[in-house]
Each structure stands twice: as structure tokens, then as C-alpha cells.
Coordinates of C-alpha atoms in Angstrom, one line a residue:
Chain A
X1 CA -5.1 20.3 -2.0
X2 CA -6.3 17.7 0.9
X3 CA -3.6 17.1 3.2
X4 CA -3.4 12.7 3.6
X5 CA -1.3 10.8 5.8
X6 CA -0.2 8.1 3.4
X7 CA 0.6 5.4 6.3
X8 CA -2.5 5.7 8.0
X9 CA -4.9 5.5 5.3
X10 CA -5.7 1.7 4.9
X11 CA -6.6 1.8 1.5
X12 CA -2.9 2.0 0.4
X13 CA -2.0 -0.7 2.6
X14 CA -2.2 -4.6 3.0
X15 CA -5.0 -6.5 1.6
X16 CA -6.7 -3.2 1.2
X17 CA -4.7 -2.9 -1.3
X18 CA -6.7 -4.9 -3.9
X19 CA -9.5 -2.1 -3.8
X20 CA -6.9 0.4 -4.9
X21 CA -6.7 -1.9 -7.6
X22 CA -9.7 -2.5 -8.3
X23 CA -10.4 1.2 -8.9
X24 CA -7.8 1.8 -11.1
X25 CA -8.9 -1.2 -13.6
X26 CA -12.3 -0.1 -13.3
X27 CA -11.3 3.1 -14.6
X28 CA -11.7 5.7 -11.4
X29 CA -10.1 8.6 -12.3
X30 CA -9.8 9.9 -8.7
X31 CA -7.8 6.9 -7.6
X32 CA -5.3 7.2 -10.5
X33 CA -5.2 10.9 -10.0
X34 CA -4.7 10.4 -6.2
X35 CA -1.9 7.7 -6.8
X36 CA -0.3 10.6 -8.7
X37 CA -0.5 13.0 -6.5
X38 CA 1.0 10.9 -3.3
X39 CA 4.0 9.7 -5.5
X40 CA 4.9 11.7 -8.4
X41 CA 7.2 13.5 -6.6
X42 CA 8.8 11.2 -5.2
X43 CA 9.0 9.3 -8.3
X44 CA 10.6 12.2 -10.0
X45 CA 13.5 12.9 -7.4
X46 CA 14.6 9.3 -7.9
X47 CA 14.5 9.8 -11.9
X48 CA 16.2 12.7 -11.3
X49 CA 19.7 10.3 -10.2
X50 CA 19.5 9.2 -13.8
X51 CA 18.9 11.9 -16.4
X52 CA 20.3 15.4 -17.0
X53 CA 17.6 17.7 -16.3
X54 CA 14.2 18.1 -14.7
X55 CA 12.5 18.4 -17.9
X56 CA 13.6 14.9 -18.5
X57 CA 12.8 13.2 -15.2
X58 CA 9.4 14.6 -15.7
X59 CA 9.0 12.7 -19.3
X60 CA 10.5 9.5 -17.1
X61 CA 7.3 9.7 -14.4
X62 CA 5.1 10.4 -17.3
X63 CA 6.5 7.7 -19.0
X64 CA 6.4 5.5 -15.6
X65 CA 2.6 6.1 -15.3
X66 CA 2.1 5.3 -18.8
X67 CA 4.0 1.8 -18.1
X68 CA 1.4 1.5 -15.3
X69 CA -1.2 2.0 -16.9
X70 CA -0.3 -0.6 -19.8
X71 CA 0.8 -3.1 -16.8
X72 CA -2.3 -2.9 -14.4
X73 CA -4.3 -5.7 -16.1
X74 CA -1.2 -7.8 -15.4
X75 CA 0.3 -6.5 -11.9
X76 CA -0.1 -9.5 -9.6
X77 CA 0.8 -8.0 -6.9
X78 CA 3.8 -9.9 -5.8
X79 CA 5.1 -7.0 -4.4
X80 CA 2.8 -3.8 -3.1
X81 CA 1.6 -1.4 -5.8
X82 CA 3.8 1.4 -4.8
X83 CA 6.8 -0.8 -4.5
X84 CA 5.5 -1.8 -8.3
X85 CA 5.3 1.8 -9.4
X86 CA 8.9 3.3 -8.7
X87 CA 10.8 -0.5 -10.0
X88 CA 9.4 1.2 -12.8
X89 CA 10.3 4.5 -12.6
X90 CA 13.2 3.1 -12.1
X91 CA 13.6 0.7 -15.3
X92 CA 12.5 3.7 -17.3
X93 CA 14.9 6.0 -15.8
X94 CA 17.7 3.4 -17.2
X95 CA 16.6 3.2 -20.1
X96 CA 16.0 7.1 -20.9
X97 CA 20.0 7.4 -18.6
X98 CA 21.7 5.3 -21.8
X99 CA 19.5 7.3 -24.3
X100 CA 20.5 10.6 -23.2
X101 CA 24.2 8.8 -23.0
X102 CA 24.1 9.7 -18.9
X103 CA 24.0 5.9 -18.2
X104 CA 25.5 6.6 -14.8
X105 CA 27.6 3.2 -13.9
X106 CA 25.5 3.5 -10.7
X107 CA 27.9 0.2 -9.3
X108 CA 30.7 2.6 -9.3
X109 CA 28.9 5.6 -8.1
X110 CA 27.7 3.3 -5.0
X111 CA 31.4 2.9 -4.6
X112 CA 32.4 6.2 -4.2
X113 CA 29.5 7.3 -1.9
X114 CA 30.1 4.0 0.4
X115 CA 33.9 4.8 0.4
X116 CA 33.8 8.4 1.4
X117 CA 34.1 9.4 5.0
X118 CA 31.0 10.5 6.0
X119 CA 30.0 10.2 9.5
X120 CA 26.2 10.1 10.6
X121 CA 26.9 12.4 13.1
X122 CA 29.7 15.2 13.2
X123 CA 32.7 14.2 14.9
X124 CA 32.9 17.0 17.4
X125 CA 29.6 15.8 18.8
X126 CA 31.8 13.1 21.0
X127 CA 34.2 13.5 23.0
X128 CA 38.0 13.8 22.5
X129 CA 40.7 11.1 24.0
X130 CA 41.3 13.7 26.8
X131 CA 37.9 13.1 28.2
X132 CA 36.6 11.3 31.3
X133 CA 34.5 9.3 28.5
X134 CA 36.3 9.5 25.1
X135 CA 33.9 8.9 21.9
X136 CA 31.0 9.2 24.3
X137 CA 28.2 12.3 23.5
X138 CA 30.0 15.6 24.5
X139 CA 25.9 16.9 24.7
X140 CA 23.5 14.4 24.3
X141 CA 21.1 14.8 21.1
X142 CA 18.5 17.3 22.0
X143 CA 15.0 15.4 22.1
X144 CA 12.6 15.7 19.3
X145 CA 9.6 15.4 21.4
X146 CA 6.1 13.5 21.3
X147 CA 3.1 13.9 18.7
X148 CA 5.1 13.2 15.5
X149 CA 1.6 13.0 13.6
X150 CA 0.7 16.3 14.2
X151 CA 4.1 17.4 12.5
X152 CA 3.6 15.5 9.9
X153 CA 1.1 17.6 8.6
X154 CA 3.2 20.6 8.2
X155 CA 4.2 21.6 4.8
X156 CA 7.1 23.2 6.4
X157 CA 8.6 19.9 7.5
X158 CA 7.3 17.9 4.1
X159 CA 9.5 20.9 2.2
X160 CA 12.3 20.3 4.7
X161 CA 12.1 16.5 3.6
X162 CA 12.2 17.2 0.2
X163 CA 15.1 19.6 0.2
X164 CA 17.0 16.9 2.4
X165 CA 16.3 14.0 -0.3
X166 CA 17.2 16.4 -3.1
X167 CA 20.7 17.3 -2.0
X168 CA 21.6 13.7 -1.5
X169 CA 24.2 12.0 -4.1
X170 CA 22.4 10.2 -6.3
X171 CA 22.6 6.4 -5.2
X172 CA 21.7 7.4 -1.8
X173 CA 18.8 9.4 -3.0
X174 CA 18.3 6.2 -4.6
X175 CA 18.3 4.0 -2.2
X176 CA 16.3 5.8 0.3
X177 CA 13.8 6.5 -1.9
X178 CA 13.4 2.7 -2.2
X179 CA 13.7 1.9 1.0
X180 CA 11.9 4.0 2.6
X181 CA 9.8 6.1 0.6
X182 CA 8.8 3.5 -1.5
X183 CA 8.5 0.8 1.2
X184 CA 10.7 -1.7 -1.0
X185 CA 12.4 -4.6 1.2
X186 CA 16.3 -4.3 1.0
X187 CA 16.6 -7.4 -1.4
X188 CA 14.5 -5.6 -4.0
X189 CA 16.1 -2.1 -3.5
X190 CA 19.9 -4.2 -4.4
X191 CA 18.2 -5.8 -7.4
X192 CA 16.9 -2.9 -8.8
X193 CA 19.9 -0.9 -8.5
X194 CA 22.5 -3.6 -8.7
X195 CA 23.8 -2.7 -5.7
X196 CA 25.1 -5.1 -3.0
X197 CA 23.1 -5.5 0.6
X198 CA 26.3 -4.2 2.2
X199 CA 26.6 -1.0 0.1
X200 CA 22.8 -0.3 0.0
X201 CA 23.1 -0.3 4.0
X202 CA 25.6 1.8 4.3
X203 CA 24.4 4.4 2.0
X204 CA 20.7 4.1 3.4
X205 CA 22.5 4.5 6.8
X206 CA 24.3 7.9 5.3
X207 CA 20.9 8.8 3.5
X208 CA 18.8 8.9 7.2
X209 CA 21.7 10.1 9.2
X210 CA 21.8 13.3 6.5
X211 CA 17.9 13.7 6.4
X212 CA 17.4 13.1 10.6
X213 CA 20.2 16.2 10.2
X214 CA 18.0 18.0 8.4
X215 CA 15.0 17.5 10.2
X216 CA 16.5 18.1 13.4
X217 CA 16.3 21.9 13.8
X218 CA 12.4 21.3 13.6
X219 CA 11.6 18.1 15.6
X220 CA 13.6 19.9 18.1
X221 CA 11.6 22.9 18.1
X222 CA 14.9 25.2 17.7
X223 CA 13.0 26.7 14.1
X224 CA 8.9 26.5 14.1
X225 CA 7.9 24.1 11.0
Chain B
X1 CA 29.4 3.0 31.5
X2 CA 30.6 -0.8 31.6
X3 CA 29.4 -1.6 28.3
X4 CA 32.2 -2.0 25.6
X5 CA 30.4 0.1 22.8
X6 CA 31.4 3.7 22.2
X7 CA 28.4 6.5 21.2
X8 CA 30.9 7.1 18.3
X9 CA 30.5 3.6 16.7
X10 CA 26.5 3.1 18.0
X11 CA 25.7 5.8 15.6
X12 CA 27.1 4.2 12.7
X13 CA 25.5 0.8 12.8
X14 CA 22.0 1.7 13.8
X15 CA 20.8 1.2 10.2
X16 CA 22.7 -2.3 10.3
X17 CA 20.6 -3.0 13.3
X18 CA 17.1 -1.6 12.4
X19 CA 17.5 -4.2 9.1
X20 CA 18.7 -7.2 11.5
X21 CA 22.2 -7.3 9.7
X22 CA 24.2 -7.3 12.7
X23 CA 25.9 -10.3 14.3
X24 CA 23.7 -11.6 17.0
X25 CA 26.7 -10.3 20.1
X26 CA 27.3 -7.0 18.2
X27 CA 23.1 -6.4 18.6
X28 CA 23.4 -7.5 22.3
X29 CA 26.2 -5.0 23.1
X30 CA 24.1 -2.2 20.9
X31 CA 21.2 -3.1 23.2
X32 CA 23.4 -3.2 26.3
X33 CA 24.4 0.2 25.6
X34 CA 21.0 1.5 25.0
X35 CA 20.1 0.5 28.6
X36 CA 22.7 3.0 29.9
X37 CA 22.7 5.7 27.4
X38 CA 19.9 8.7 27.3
X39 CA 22.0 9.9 24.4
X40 CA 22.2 6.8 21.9
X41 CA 18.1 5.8 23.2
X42 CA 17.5 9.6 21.7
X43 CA 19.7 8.9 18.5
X44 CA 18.0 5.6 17.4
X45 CA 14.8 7.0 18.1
X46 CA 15.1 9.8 15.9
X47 CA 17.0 7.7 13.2
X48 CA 13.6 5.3 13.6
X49 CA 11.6 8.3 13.5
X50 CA 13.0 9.9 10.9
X51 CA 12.6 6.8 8.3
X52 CA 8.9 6.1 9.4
X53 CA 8.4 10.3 8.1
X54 CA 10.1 9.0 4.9
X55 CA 7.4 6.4 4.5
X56 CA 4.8 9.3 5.0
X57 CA 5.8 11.9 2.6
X58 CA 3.3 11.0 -0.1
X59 CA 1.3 13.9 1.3
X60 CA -0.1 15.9 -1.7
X61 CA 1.5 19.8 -0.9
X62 CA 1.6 20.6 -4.5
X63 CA -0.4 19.5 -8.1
X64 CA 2.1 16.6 -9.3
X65 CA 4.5 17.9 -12.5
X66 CA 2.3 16.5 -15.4
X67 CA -0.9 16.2 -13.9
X68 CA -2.9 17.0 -16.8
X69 CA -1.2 15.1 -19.3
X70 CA -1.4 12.2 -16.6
X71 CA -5.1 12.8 -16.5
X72 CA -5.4 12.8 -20.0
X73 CA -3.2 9.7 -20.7
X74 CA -5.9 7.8 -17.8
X75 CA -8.5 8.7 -19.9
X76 CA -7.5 7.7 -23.1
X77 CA -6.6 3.8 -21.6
X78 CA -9.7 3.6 -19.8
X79 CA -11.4 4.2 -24.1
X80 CA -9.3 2.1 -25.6
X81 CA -10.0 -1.2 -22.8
X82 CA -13.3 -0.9 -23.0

């Protein structure tokens, strides 16, 4: 499998967009099959929030691409084409969530994750009132060093990713998806999961803070990726 | 430090600040902080870092889950528009 950076390939990007486009309504099967590729799993972690099993957020990203497929001739693009792709996966995943009777009321669940204590960094890291400077770093944050691109290309770091996403509660895995993954502007990410802008930042906020955790053993250099 | 933000709080509102939701004096003591402190500069750069690897993780590792089907179901529109 070719290893792509998805950001720095133009094609999926901007006006360059429209030859993506293009492709696909042309018919190019490489293109669709390359789409698939870069955002199927991504696609299915977020369907995962909604439905029991993996067998069933599987049949919600097929289901997704099918809903591409039948939209293409009348995408817009009002918003980007990824940003298109998971509102669906998204729609679907509701409706395949009240189905299967697992309609999670994901208003409520947004609730509880936003109410929770859950600090982005762990509260020993600062220091205690006793100190010359109180809430202040105790250690500063080890540095993660230059050259990100280069450890972007490591499958080690891309699995590290994916384990972080996957052991988010679900609105958070949600929203970050959304945000970032998907590239959706806040606004978008509330509509689509009736959330409101204050929630959605918090839980983003929770989401990176968890996944920057994750990462950080790596970027540091403490375990080789 | 003279500034009147604590490392405890910075860390929870960088988000906030990244999406320009914070009140134009809270962002001014956030930045005033940053000028002082190596630890909070490191945080927020790793908290920008680690979102901009989020928008990069459509790197193909492994065949997407249905791929064939997916393949299949690509064909079979592309026959029945033309």
C-alpha cells in the first residue's frame, strides 16, 4: 500500500478539488478506490459512536459510499468533499442507531462527557499551593522535536493515532473526527451532531488533550515509532 | 512571572483560543503568558501539532473494511449512468 500524506497532496485540497470530482463522475475507479482508502477508516470509527458492533459500522461506511455515489451528480460543493462524505456517514449512522434501537440521545451523552472532570493535563504536573509558583509546570512538557513530516509517515505513530481516537467516548470521538479529521468548521460539526459550540469545544479540547497524551511518548522520542 | 494566568488554566482553554472563542483580554493574557513561559509555548505547540496529525491520518496503512464490495458497488453506478 502507497504511503500519502493527505494534507500535502493538492488534489484533495481547494479548487483542486473539482478534479477529484471530476474523476469520480467520470467514472475513475482509482480515485474512488483512493477516496476509500484515505477515509474509510476514519469513517468507520465515527459510525462506530452510533451502532452496536463493528459489523454494523462497516454496513454504515458501505452504506455512506453508496450515498456518495448516488449524490455525486448533485454535490455542489458547498462544503469540501471530505467534509461531504462523513455528514453522511454521519446521517446514515443515525439512521441505522434508531434501527438497531441504539439511538444514543447524543445531546445527553455530550452532557455527561462536558460535565466530567477531566483535565487536559494530569494535575500533578503543576505545582501544589506550597510552591514558589503554585499551578505553575512542576517539569515543563518534554519537547516533541522538529521534522513532524517525517513522523508522519510511520505506521507506528498512524496506529498510535488510531488507538487514541478509538478509546475516546463516543461524542468526543465524534467531534474530533469532524473537526479535525474531517476538516469540518465548528458550526457544521454542532449541526451535525446537535451539539452546542460551547460543548463541541470543550469536548474537542478533551479529545486533543487525550490524543497529544497519547502521542506524546513518541513525539518525544521516550518509545521509537 | 507577572502575568495573571496560571499554567493550570492555559492548558484548559487552548482549544478555546486555537477556534478564536475567547474574549479578546482573556487571549491577550494567554499570549502574555506565552511570552514568559517555555512550558505553555511547548504545550500549545503540541496541542497545534497534534490536531494538524489528525488532519493527516488519511494515510492508507491497511486495505479499507469493504473494499471489494466498495469496488464493486463503483462499478455497478458507473453501468447504470451511462
Amino acid at each position: 500500500m502507497p504511503v500519502r500524506l493527505g494534507a500535502g497532496d493538492e488534489r484533495y485540497s481547494g479548487s483542486d478539488e473539482s478534479a477529484t470530482l471530476a474523476l469520480l463522475r467520470a467514472g475513475d475507479e482509482a480515485t474512488f478506490m483512493d477516496l476509500v482508502d484515505r477515509y474509510a477508516p476514519a469513517m468507520k470509527k465515527l459510525a462506530r459512536a452510533y451502532v452496536r458492533d463493528d459489523a454494523m459500522a462497516d454496513d454504515v461506511v458501505q452504506e455512506a459510499w453508496l450515498g456518495v455515489l448516488r449524490g455525486l451528480e448533485a454535490f455542489e460543493g458547498r462544503s469540501s468533499l471530505r467534509s461531504w462524505i462523513f455528514t453522511i456517514v454521519v446521517n446514515r449512522a443515525k439512521t441505522r442507531g434508531v434501527r438497531e434501537a441504539r439511538s444514543l440521545p447524543f445531546s445527553a451523552l455530550a452532557g455527561d462527557e462536558a460535565g466530567r472532570d477531566d483535565p487536559a493535563v494530569p494535575p500533578d504536573r503543576f505545582a501544589g499551593p506550597g510552591a514558589r509558583w503554585p499551578r505553575h509546570w512542576v517539569d515543563d512538557p518534554a519537547p516533541w522535536g522538529d521534522r513532524p513530516e517525517e513522523r508522519l509517515l510511520s505506521r507506528e505513530l498512524r496506529a498510535r493515532i488510531d488507538a487514541a481516537i478509538d478509546a475516546l467516548p463516543p461524542v468526543q470521538r465524534s467531534v474530533v473526527i469532524l473537526r479535525d479529521v474531517a476538516g469540518q468548521p465548528t458550526p457544521d460539526v454542532c449541526n451535525a451532531l446537535g451539539l452546542t459550540e460551547t460543548n463541541a469545544r470543550v469536548l474537542l479540547h478533551r479529545a486533543r488533550a487525550k490524543i497529544r497524551r497519547a502521542l506524546d511518548p513518541y513525539m518525544t522520542g521516550e518509545v521509537s515509532a | 512571572m507577572t502575568d495573571d494566568m496560571d499554567c493550570i488554566d492555559l492548558v484548559e482553554i487552548t482549544t478555546d483560543y486555537f477556534e478564536g472563542a475567547l474574549a479578546p483580554a482573556e487571549a491577550a493574557r494567554l499570549e502574555a503568558h506565552l511570552t514568559e513561559c517555555d512550558g505553555c509555548t511547548e504545550f500549545v505547540r503540541q496541542m497545534r501539532e497534534t490536531q494538524e496529525t489528525l488532519g493527516r491520518v488519511d494515510v492508507a496503512v491497511v486495505p479499507a473494511p469493504g473494499r471489494e464490495r466498495l469496488l464493486e458497488a463503483f462499478r455497478a453506478w458507473k453501468a447504470d449512468k451511462s
